[in-house]
Amino acid sequence: MEASKVIHAIYTDDDVLMSAVKTVKAEKHHIEEIYTPFPVHGLDKAMGLAPTRIAIAAFMYGCVGLTVAIVMMNFIMIEDWPQNIGGKPSFSYIENMPAFVPIMFELTVFFAAHLMVITFYLRSKMWPFKKAENPDPRTTDDHFLMEIAVHDNEKELSSLLQETGAVEINIIDKAH
Amino acid sequence: MYTFSNKLKTFSIILMVLGLLGVGYGFMNSHKTFEEVETMLANEASHHGGGHGEATAHADASHAEDTHGDDVHGTTAVDHVDEHKEHVEHVMHQIENRPWSALYVAAFFFFMIALGVLAFYAIQFASQAGWSPVLFRVMEGITAYMLPGALIVLGIAVASGTIGHYNIFIWMDPEVVAHDELIQGKSSFLNMTGFIIRGLIFITGWWLYRHFSRKFSLAQDKADINDNRNFKKSFRISAAFLVFYIYTESMMSWDWIMSVDPHWFSTLFGWYVFASMFVSGITVIALITMYLKSKGLLPLVNDSHLHDLAKFMFAISIFWTYLWFSQFMLIWYSNIPEEVTYFVTRFADYKLPFLGMVVMNFIFPLLLLMNSDYKRIPWFVVMAGIVILCGHYIDIFNMIMPATVGDRWYIGIPELGSICLFAGLFIFIVFTALSKHPLLAKGNPFIKESEHFHY
């Protein structure tokens, strides 16, 4: 694919950034990406990002963990070798269930937490030795960067961004 | 300003009248003669079959054998008659206990809602919460029931041992104590004078906090905008109250609940009762807030406030379950006879309420209130709240009933009547208190933050 151009507008204040996002959205430009040094409250709403579904994933992982715990202990303690250990009733799962609850609980939490974190890493493409995708190192410290694709409207876009209070506007060729 | 609507007032009075009729019916119906109970038991044995039937048949067989047997028969027959007499008297006593216990359970349930709200209110002050001040007047309205509710509970407890025939607390019966060394050993704590004095100390302490925090809260409304002295006073007494509360709440739960089983003890019982009262209190705050909001009287309460209350309902329900399970599992696991009888009776005779309350107090709110969006939908929270409240009524029911009426329990007219009576009284007192002062604590230094609270 041919090289396309993007505009990088840099801000130094999150409030200015927020109002800039609202202006740019109102002008119906598509914001490709925003780089911030810290979470800006309400930015996702202003950008119109879809809400995360990671909590739903975590709930399902928790259900998996609970099932694993129940199936595991039912097999080990009740079906495979139902020993009499200190008089605990091992005739059926339900009879000995209170003793299994701590493990059922912990495995539910374990699966929900760990699989959710792994899902998060996969979905946000983060892993060790991953090449940082940072367009400007200052965005990790005290600058905010908004990236907008250019479609033969450089002039118009730069003046719009200038008005929103950007301290720096760069046009960058980006190879896809 | 809220005016107690005539409709609601009439409704609460109707509830009280119906409740009184139910309670009266319960008391009239509970006095059975020895013969009546005897025939009732005989009927049950023939109708039910099963365990009772077999037991009777067995007894009859051995009795028959005795009559045909040798010289031993005379004494065994006497023993058998004694045993029979004892059994009938035992059942007779349980039947007599039922209206008392029904009254006591309902009285305690509504009282504990008010006390739970009082603790929640104190925590909001002590933690300087920024979200809740728009709800303070609702909480203050609910805590108005604390004093009359607590006095009624203590009154019923004392009356059951003075007017009644030791219908709730057997340790009040000197004849039982005379033959019971375990209770004798505890009699320095479990005696009528101590019970009354402790009860009055608890109630006075709670009432003092409620009285002064309400007074300061109202004074803060009238104070100058920069004058936060009343708020600071509230803050200090709240911190002090919370210390007093956690001690007295624990002791209150030994006195007013745990001592119905004077042979049994559990160390985390106070916390367990606390969790129950806390979650029911928060639920009632949410329900009354939603009621007032639906009337357009709380314009500053938004769905984020509701969301926070629902989060508390969710979290404290889980906390309750944690304590319930911790108490149950430790006793079940070690299975020490003197402790485990508590759960054995509950499991044998109260299986449905005992397990049903876990569903109502844990599984239902867990699945319903887990979703963040659902916590903002009023009818959803109302539905969860009603189930939680019913669940915690059953929780108190399970604490009191097995010790007093044993397997003679039923949720019938005496129980429902008592619930109606105290629900009516609760509504009447709470909404009267709500109508006394504006529903917005506008002098609170956090009120602006609370008005704009957004989650």
XYZ file of C-alpha atoms in Angstrom:
631
model
C 0.000 0.000 0.000
C 1.147 3.495 -0.675
C 2.520 5.694 2.027
C -0.112 7.789 3.765
C 0.311 10.927 5.736
C -0.730 11.571 9.305
C -0.786 14.733 11.312
C 0.624 14.780 14.838
C -0.758 17.514 17.014
C 0.965 17.890 20.362
C -0.675 19.355 23.461
C 0.711 20.084 26.897
C -2.469 20.025 28.945
C -5.101 17.367 29.279
C -7.970 19.859 29.507
C -6.862 21.454 26.238
C -6.582 17.993 24.746
C -10.119 17.128 25.814
C -11.620 20.202 24.235
C -9.481 19.637 21.120
C -10.848 16.093 20.853
C -14.386 17.432 21.081
C -13.702 20.060 18.372
C -12.063 17.550 16.054
C -14.940 15.106 16.566
C -17.442 17.869 15.896
C -15.654 18.566 12.590
C -16.069 14.870 11.753
C -12.400 14.065 11.459
C -11.358 10.574 12.393
C -8.847 10.440 15.241
C -6.469 7.565 14.627
C -4.842 7.490 18.032
C -4.109 9.563 21.112
C -0.949 9.135 23.167
C -1.038 10.356 26.762
C 1.378 9.949 29.680
C -1.464 9.048 32.069
C -5.127 8.104 31.891
C -7.235 11.134 31.007
C -10.648 10.746 32.618
C -13.418 10.817 30.037
C -11.142 10.685 26.983
C -12.599 7.406 25.759
C -16.100 8.870 25.958
C -15.034 12.026 24.097
C -13.371 9.929 21.388
C -16.434 7.736 21.155
C -14.579 4.494 21.856
C -16.681 1.405 22.457
C -16.748 0.289 26.099
C -14.444 -2.548 27.066
C -15.836 -6.061 27.329
C -13.019 -7.354 29.493
C -15.281 -7.624 32.554
C -17.562 -9.985 30.627
C -14.529 -12.046 29.648
C -13.400 -12.120 33.275
C -16.817 -13.376 34.393
C -16.633 -16.226 31.913
C -13.083 -17.077 32.957
C -14.306 -17.186 36.545
C -17.002 -19.656 35.556
C -14.342 -21.780 33.871
C -12.231 -21.682 37.039
C -15.184 -22.734 39.179
C -15.938 -25.609 36.826
C -12.309 -26.730 36.832
C -12.273 -26.725 40.636
C -15.502 -28.706 40.906
C -14.614 -31.275 38.258
C -11.099 -31.701 39.608
C -12.095 -32.232 43.228
C -15.100 -34.340 42.339
C -12.851 -36.671 40.388
C -9.982 -36.781 42.880
C -11.819 -36.809 46.174
C -15.113 -38.493 45.355
C -14.789 -40.673 42.252
C -11.211 -41.779 41.924
C -10.275 -42.630 45.478
C -12.929 -41.791 48.059
C -10.886 -42.299 51.205
C -12.091 -41.644 54.699
C -9.892 -38.778 55.756
C -10.606 -37.771 59.324
C -14.229 -38.780 59.042
C -15.064 -36.369 56.244
C -17.975 -37.684 54.194
C -16.711 -38.537 50.717
C -19.841 -40.255 49.446
C -20.921 -37.417 47.233
C -19.606 -34.037 46.229
C -22.329 -32.060 47.950
C -21.752 -33.764 51.301
C -18.132 -32.730 51.432
C -18.614 -29.422 49.643
C -17.863 -26.995 52.478
C -14.311 -28.342 52.558
C -13.941 -27.656 48.839
C -15.288 -24.120 48.888
C -11.944 -22.407 49.659
C -10.418 -24.053 46.602
C -13.464 -23.359 44.458
C -13.258 -19.719 45.446
C -9.528 -19.380 44.895
C -9.556 -21.078 41.511
C -12.442 -18.882 40.383
C -10.459 -15.798 41.318
C -7.250 -17.219 39.893
C -8.741 -17.995 36.502
C -10.698 -14.777 36.319
C -7.710 -12.618 37.227
C -4.947 -14.295 35.252
C -6.881 -15.018 32.095
C -8.257 -11.506 32.122
C -4.739 -10.065 32.362
C -3.542 -12.297 29.561
C -6.535 -11.282 27.461
C -5.652 -7.684 28.122
C -2.058 -8.236 26.964
C -3.172 -10.029 23.833
C -5.844 -7.513 22.911
C -3.538 -4.565 23.482
C -0.615 -6.356 21.852
C 1.827 -6.134 24.722
C 4.606 -8.593 25.380
C 8.275 -8.595 26.347
C 10.655 -7.461 23.597
C 7.783 -5.817 21.798
C 8.958 -2.783 19.860
C 7.528 0.364 21.423
C 5.082 2.146 19.140
C 5.767 5.547 20.503
C 5.736 8.372 17.964
C 7.279 10.853 20.347
C 9.036 9.991 23.624
C 7.716 13.164 25.230
C 4.244 11.624 25.343
C 5.430 9.394 28.166
C 6.379 12.390 30.232
C 4.309 15.534 29.874
C 2.983 15.852 26.318
C -0.219 14.637 24.691
C -0.270 13.639 21.054
C -3.241 13.344 18.732
C -2.809 11.497 15.467
C -5.177 12.234 12.569
C -5.035 10.742 9.094
C -4.612 13.248 6.255
C -6.713 12.939 3.124
C -5.548 15.900 0.987
C -6.747 18.305 3.645
C -3.459 19.255 5.305
C -4.062 23.000 5.392
C -7.540 22.797 6.770
C -6.565 20.257 9.411
C -3.489 22.123 10.591
C -5.374 25.371 10.989
C -8.134 23.570 12.894
C -5.611 21.934 15.194
C -3.751 25.206 15.601
C -6.956 26.775 16.814
C -7.533 24.037 19.373
C -4.314 25.002 21.131
C -1.774 22.508 19.795
C 1.776 23.580 20.633
C 3.300 21.671 17.761
C 1.926 20.219 14.527
C 3.922 17.748 12.472
C 2.983 16.084 9.222
C 4.483 12.659 9.002
C 4.716 10.147 6.208
C 3.710 6.821 7.558
C 4.316 3.621 5.661
C 1.597 1.116 6.223
C -39.668 19.454 52.196
C -41.467 16.146 52.250
C -45.003 15.738 53.450
C -46.042 12.349 54.687
C -48.693 11.461 52.131
C -52.042 10.447 53.550
C -52.046 7.366 51.391
C -48.821 6.091 52.875
C -49.910 7.020 56.379
C -53.163 5.095 55.953
C -51.214 2.207 54.478
C -48.872 2.062 57.466
C -51.781 2.241 59.917
C -53.595 -0.543 58.060
C -50.407 -2.613 58.253
C -50.179 -2.022 61.991
C -53.827 -2.919 62.576
C -53.595 -6.050 60.442
C -50.350 -6.897 62.186
C -51.872 -6.459 65.623
C -54.755 -8.712 64.648
C -52.290 -11.319 63.377
C -50.184 -11.099 66.516
C -53.266 -11.278 68.704
C -54.486 -14.309 66.796
C -51.065 -15.892 67.243
C -51.166 -15.424 70.995
C -54.764 -16.618 71.336
C -54.049 -19.668 69.256
C -50.889 -20.685 71.066
C -52.432 -21.746 74.359
C -53.231 -25.377 74.022
C -54.120 -27.734 76.806
C -52.114 -30.871 77.461
C -54.831 -33.039 75.926
C -55.068 -30.914 72.802
C -51.362 -31.222 72.180
C -51.534 -34.924 72.897
C -54.251 -35.532 70.320
C -52.452 -33.250 67.880
C -49.287 -35.294 68.209
C -51.186 -38.530 67.842
C -52.863 -37.211 64.703
C -49.550 -36.104 63.286
C -48.029 -39.484 63.980
C -50.825 -41.265 62.140
C -50.978 -38.784 59.261
C -47.335 -38.208 58.592
C -46.094 -41.758 58.889
C -42.376 -41.719 58.235
C -40.010 -41.014 61.109
C -42.598 -40.029 63.698
C -44.834 -42.935 62.887
C -42.042 -45.451 63.183
C -40.903 -43.985 66.466
C -44.399 -44.247 67.898
C -44.884 -47.736 66.571
C -41.605 -48.748 68.107
C -42.570 -47.203 71.416
C -45.906 -49.008 71.286
C -44.211 -52.300 70.553
C -41.812 -51.956 73.453
C -44.682 -50.894 75.639
C -46.660 -53.932 74.619
C -43.712 -56.132 75.368
C -43.371 -54.518 78.756
C -46.932 -55.200 79.715
C -46.503 -58.863 78.887
C -43.116 -59.040 80.498
C -41.928 -59.619 84.020
C -41.709 -57.421 87.100
C -39.675 -54.713 85.340
C -42.742 -53.660 83.465
C -44.122 -51.482 86.223
C -41.155 -49.084 86.321
C -40.627 -48.933 82.551
C -44.264 -48.153 82.012
C -43.942 -45.286 84.447
C -40.797 -44.134 82.641
C -42.625 -44.323 79.374
C -45.517 -42.271 80.695
C -43.040 -39.715 82.058
C -41.275 -39.567 78.729
C -44.563 -39.114 76.933
C -45.613 -36.381 79.349
C -42.276 -34.646 78.915
C -42.548 -34.835 75.150
C -46.027 -33.373 75.106
C -45.008 -30.616 77.499
C -41.980 -29.845 75.356
C -44.135 -29.497 72.262
C -46.670 -27.477 74.218
C -43.950 -25.053 75.229
C -42.731 -24.765 71.642
C -46.248 -23.943 70.478
C -46.507 -21.298 73.175
C -43.172 -19.840 72.121
C -44.135 -19.334 68.520
C -46.008 -15.988 68.699
C -43.321 -14.602 71.025
C -40.525 -15.592 68.701
C -42.407 -14.381 65.655
C -42.842 -11.015 67.329
C -39.224 -10.927 68.438
C -37.797 -11.851 65.024
C -39.803 -9.148 63.258
C -39.039 -6.547 65.935
C -35.332 -7.307 65.750
C -35.328 -7.286 61.965
C -36.742 -3.774 61.696
C -34.661 -2.504 64.598
C -31.471 -3.830 63.030
C -32.225 -1.997 59.786
C -32.289 1.284 61.692
C -29.124 0.442 63.629
C -27.343 -0.651 60.449
C -28.217 2.657 58.829
C -26.932 4.492 61.890
C -23.585 2.728 61.545
C -23.498 3.463 57.816
C -24.271 7.109 58.526
C -21.453 7.324 61.062
C -19.054 5.746 58.589
C -19.998 8.326 55.967
C -19.090 11.093 58.409
C -15.938 9.471 59.747
C -14.644 8.740 56.250
C -15.754 12.178 54.993
C -17.439 10.569 52.039
C -18.114 12.991 49.212
C -20.875 11.090 47.478
C -23.402 10.485 50.217
C -24.399 13.840 51.815
C -27.443 14.152 49.529
C -28.702 10.979 51.199
C -28.042 12.046 54.799
C -31.599 13.157 55.512
C -32.918 9.839 54.242
C -30.541 8.028 56.583
C -31.481 10.301 59.482
C -35.124 9.524 58.795
C -34.495 5.797 58.945
C -32.445 5.991 62.144
C -35.436 7.637 63.840
C -36.762 4.098 64.213
C -33.656 3.001 66.129
C -34.747 4.134 69.595
C -38.345 2.866 69.604
C -37.249 -0.266 67.740
C -34.511 -1.075 70.233
C -36.776 -0.455 73.215
C -39.405 -2.735 71.696
C -36.860 -5.525 71.173
C -35.580 -5.219 74.718
C -39.157 -4.953 75.960
C -40.242 -8.137 74.212
C -37.156 -9.945 75.477
C -37.826 -8.930 79.061
C -41.571 -9.496 78.768
C -41.011 -13.006 77.468
C -39.262 -13.767 80.760
C -41.595 -11.891 83.071
C -45.117 -11.815 81.604
C -44.569 -14.797 79.371
C -43.382 -18.194 80.406
C -39.674 -17.833 79.416
C -40.726 -18.085 75.815
C -37.579 -16.866 74.093
C -34.672 -17.146 76.521
C -34.585 -20.318 78.569
C -31.787 -18.983 80.762
C -34.370 -16.601 82.242
C -36.189 -19.593 83.699
C -34.797 -20.193 87.227
C -36.013 -23.792 87.123
C -34.024 -24.529 83.972
C -30.943 -22.824 85.407
C -31.225 -24.854 88.617
C -30.766 -28.076 86.633
C -28.286 -26.778 84.113
C -24.697 -26.389 85.176
C -23.641 -24.877 81.853
C -26.072 -22.006 82.250
C -25.156 -21.716 85.919
C -21.574 -21.162 84.823
C -22.700 -18.349 82.563
C -25.173 -16.835 84.983
C -22.835 -14.027 85.989
C -23.379 -12.719 82.444
C -26.735 -14.228 81.593
C -28.991 -12.854 84.290
C -32.034 -10.662 84.005
C -30.583 -7.611 85.786
C -27.414 -7.634 83.724
C -29.392 -8.197 80.540
C -31.595 -5.171 81.179
C -28.751 -2.905 82.308
C -26.539 -3.812 79.346
C -29.440 -3.378 76.962
C -30.205 0.054 78.326
C -26.539 1.078 78.102
C -26.348 0.020 74.449
C -29.566 1.793 73.581
C -28.583 4.970 75.424
C -25.242 5.113 73.630
C -26.756 4.612 70.194
C -29.546 7.045 70.913
C -27.102 9.725 72.126
C -25.164 9.505 68.880
C -28.305 9.545 66.790
C -29.696 12.511 68.759
C -26.569 14.656 68.550
C -25.598 13.821 64.981
C -29.104 14.747 63.884
C -28.950 17.935 65.934
C -25.574 18.960 64.481
C -26.679 18.069 60.984
C -29.710 20.351 61.309
C -27.661 23.086 62.974
C -25.159 22.919 60.119
C -27.970 23.800 57.699
C -28.636 27.029 59.529
C -24.986 27.895 60.145
C -22.975 30.363 58.122
C -21.437 29.018 54.909
C -17.913 29.130 56.331
C -18.862 27.791 59.716
C -18.151 24.078 59.795
C -18.107 23.646 63.564
C -21.184 21.450 63.596
C -19.791 19.245 60.893
C -16.559 18.826 62.841
C -18.518 17.887 65.941
C -20.409 15.302 63.913
C -17.136 13.974 62.587
C -15.726 13.535 66.095
C -18.781 11.923 67.618
C -19.071 9.627 64.601
C -15.563 8.320 65.143
C -16.284 7.808 68.839
C -19.636 6.208 68.093
C -18.111 3.710 65.697
C -15.801 2.450 68.439
C -18.692 2.245 70.893
C -20.906 0.671 68.262
C -18.619 -2.169 67.328
C -18.273 -3.236 70.966
C -21.916 -2.850 71.843
C -23.186 -4.366 68.621
C -21.145 -7.451 69.318
C -22.371 -7.697 72.910
C -25.914 -6.966 71.826
C -25.761 -9.905 69.448
C -24.638 -12.190 72.294
C -27.376 -10.907 74.543
C -30.295 -10.558 72.222
C -29.631 -13.354 69.764
C -26.918 -15.807 70.720
C -28.309 -16.341 74.219
C -31.430 -18.004 72.811
C -29.074 -20.980 72.552
C -27.296 -20.556 75.888
C -25.288 -23.757 75.382
C -23.782 -22.577 72.152
C -21.217 -19.919 71.351
C -19.442 -18.590 68.324
C -16.751 -15.949 68.218
C -17.588 -14.274 64.944
C -21.289 -14.112 65.708
C -21.225 -10.363 66.355
C -19.691 -9.677 62.963
C -22.151 -11.969 61.313
C -25.099 -10.129 62.823
C -23.410 -6.862 61.907
C -23.117 -7.868 58.256
C -26.771 -8.778 58.231
C -27.885 -5.463 59.708
C -25.507 -3.456 57.569
C -26.670 -4.888 54.278
C -30.355 -4.642 55.190
C -29.791 -1.055 56.306
C -28.116 -0.065 53.052
C -30.840 -1.792 51.082
C -33.511 0.163 52.916
C -31.624 3.423 52.258
C -31.642 2.548 48.557
C -35.327 1.625 48.564
C -36.489 4.741 50.407
C -34.222 6.949 48.284
C -35.735 5.499 45.136
C -39.239 5.931 46.509
C -38.619 9.592 47.327
C -36.851 10.146 44.030
C -39.754 8.661 42.118
C -41.907 11.314 43.804
C -39.494 13.963 42.527
C -38.389 14.908 46.036
C -34.693 14.203 45.661
C -33.785 16.011 42.432
C -30.071 15.949 43.232
C -29.845 12.201 43.602
C -28.649 10.751 40.303
C -28.087 7.234 39.116
C -24.473 7.353 40.281
C -25.702 7.573 43.873
C -27.936 4.607 43.198
C -24.989 2.828 41.636
C -22.918 3.378 44.772
C -25.670 2.111 47.058
C -26.133 -0.932 44.848
C -22.401 -1.571 44.971
C -22.602 -1.527 48.756
C -25.564 -3.913 48.656
C -23.585 -6.213 46.408
C -20.354 -6.065 48.377
C -21.902 -6.396 51.832
C -24.048 -9.298 50.648
C -20.831 -11.062 49.760
C -19.325 -10.018 53.082
C -22.337 -11.504 54.861
C -21.897 -14.741 52.941
C -18.225 -14.807 53.810
C -19.028 -14.577 57.514
C -21.950 -16.974 57.291
C -19.795 -19.530 55.535
C -16.811 -18.976 57.803
C -18.963 -19.639 60.834
C -20.649 -22.633 59.262
C -17.564 -24.186 57.723
C -15.367 -23.940 60.810
C -18.016 -25.647 62.910
C -18.893 -28.214 60.238
C -15.246 -29.064 59.638
C -14.195 -29.633 63.209
C -17.574 -31.138 64.096
C -17.221 -30.673 67.860
C -20.478 -31.928 69.372
C -21.181 -28.964 71.641
C -20.854 -26.519 68.768
C -22.228 -28.503 65.888
C -25.681 -29.103 67.380
C -26.465 -25.527 66.354
C -26.183 -26.414 62.700
C -27.499 -29.944 63.101
C -30.879 -28.639 64.300
C -30.911 -26.033 61.559
C -30.061 -28.563 58.927
C -32.531 -31.147 60.164
C -35.558 -28.907 60.664
C -34.847 -25.722 58.700
C -33.289 -26.976 55.501
C -35.323 -24.777 53.184
C -34.912 -21.458 55.047
C -31.310 -22.244 55.949
C -30.201 -22.950 52.390
C -32.800 -20.684 50.842
C -31.347 -17.667 52.600
C -27.943 -18.361 51.054
C -29.560 -18.254 47.640
C -31.454 -15.071 48.479
C -28.617 -13.295 50.240
C -25.733 -14.402 48.073
C -26.415 -16.007 44.718
C -29.283 -13.718 43.781
C -27.533 -10.377 44.523
C -24.256 -11.771 43.192
C -25.665 -12.482 39.774
C -28.093 -9.566 39.662
C -25.909 -6.766 40.914
C -22.631 -7.786 39.313
C -23.310 -5.913 36.105
C -22.473 -2.244 36.339
C -25.376 -1.185 34.109
C -27.941 -3.081 36.172
C -26.899 -1.183 39.292
C -28.299 1.983 37.720
C -31.725 0.600 36.841
C -34.131 1.407 39.697
C -36.523 -1.511 39.260
C -33.589 -3.891 39.150
C -32.185 -2.561 42.402
C -35.655 -2.628 43.977
C -36.077 -6.246 42.991
C -32.671 -7.229 44.352
C -33.360 -5.180 47.476
C -36.647 -6.910 48.227
C -35.025 -10.321 47.884
C -32.127 -9.244 50.113
C -34.518 -7.958 52.788
C -36.585 -11.150 52.715
C -33.361 -13.123 52.894
C -32.191 -11.277 55.958
C -35.549 -11.667 57.661
C -35.093 -15.395 57.151
C -31.564 -15.053 58.469
C -32.884 -13.660 61.789
C -35.658 -16.252 61.677
C -33.005 -18.959 61.450
C -31.142 -17.503 64.397
C -34.105 -17.360 66.790
C -36.670 -19.965 65.786
C -34.728 -23.224 66.045
C -33.951 -22.453 69.682
C -37.490 -21.530 70.628
C -39.985 -23.436 68.494
C -37.730 -26.138 67.066
C -39.410 -28.108 64.322
C -42.781 -26.465 65.044
C -41.945 -23.536 62.764
C -44.028 -22.183 59.993
C -44.250 -18.790 58.329
C -47.922 -18.286 59.003
C -50.216 -15.720 60.557
C -48.154 -14.959 63.705
C -44.985 -14.354 61.635
C -46.618 -12.375 58.841
C -48.690 -10.449 61.372
C -45.564 -9.454 63.282
C -43.846 -8.377 60.068
C -46.870 -6.250 59.134
C -47.026 -4.724 62.588
C -43.388 -3.624 62.635
C -43.288 -2.740 58.944
C -46.230 -0.408 59.564
C -44.572 1.086 62.620
C -41.286 1.443 60.743
C -42.908 3.222 57.806
C -44.901 5.446 60.121
C -41.921 6.546 62.240
C -39.446 6.852 59.377
C -41.669 8.872 57.108
C -42.835 11.057 59.966
C -39.170 11.837 60.703
C -38.512 12.462 57.001
C -41.310 15.001 56.838
C -39.908 17.058 59.726
C -37.006 18.691 57.883
C -35.870 19.469 54.327
C -34.578 16.444 52.455
C -31.303 18.093 51.509
C -28.590 18.614 54.124
C -27.553 21.809 52.432
C -25.087 22.981 55.103
C -22.842 19.967 54.764
C -19.401 21.002 53.478
C -19.404 18.070 51.054
C -22.854 18.731 49.663
C -21.606 20.387 46.455
C -19.352 17.467 45.711
C -22.206 15.110 46.427
C -24.602 16.997 44.149
C -22.177 16.654 41.270
C -21.196 13.150 42.140
C -20.692 11.152 39.043
C -19.289 7.720 38.708
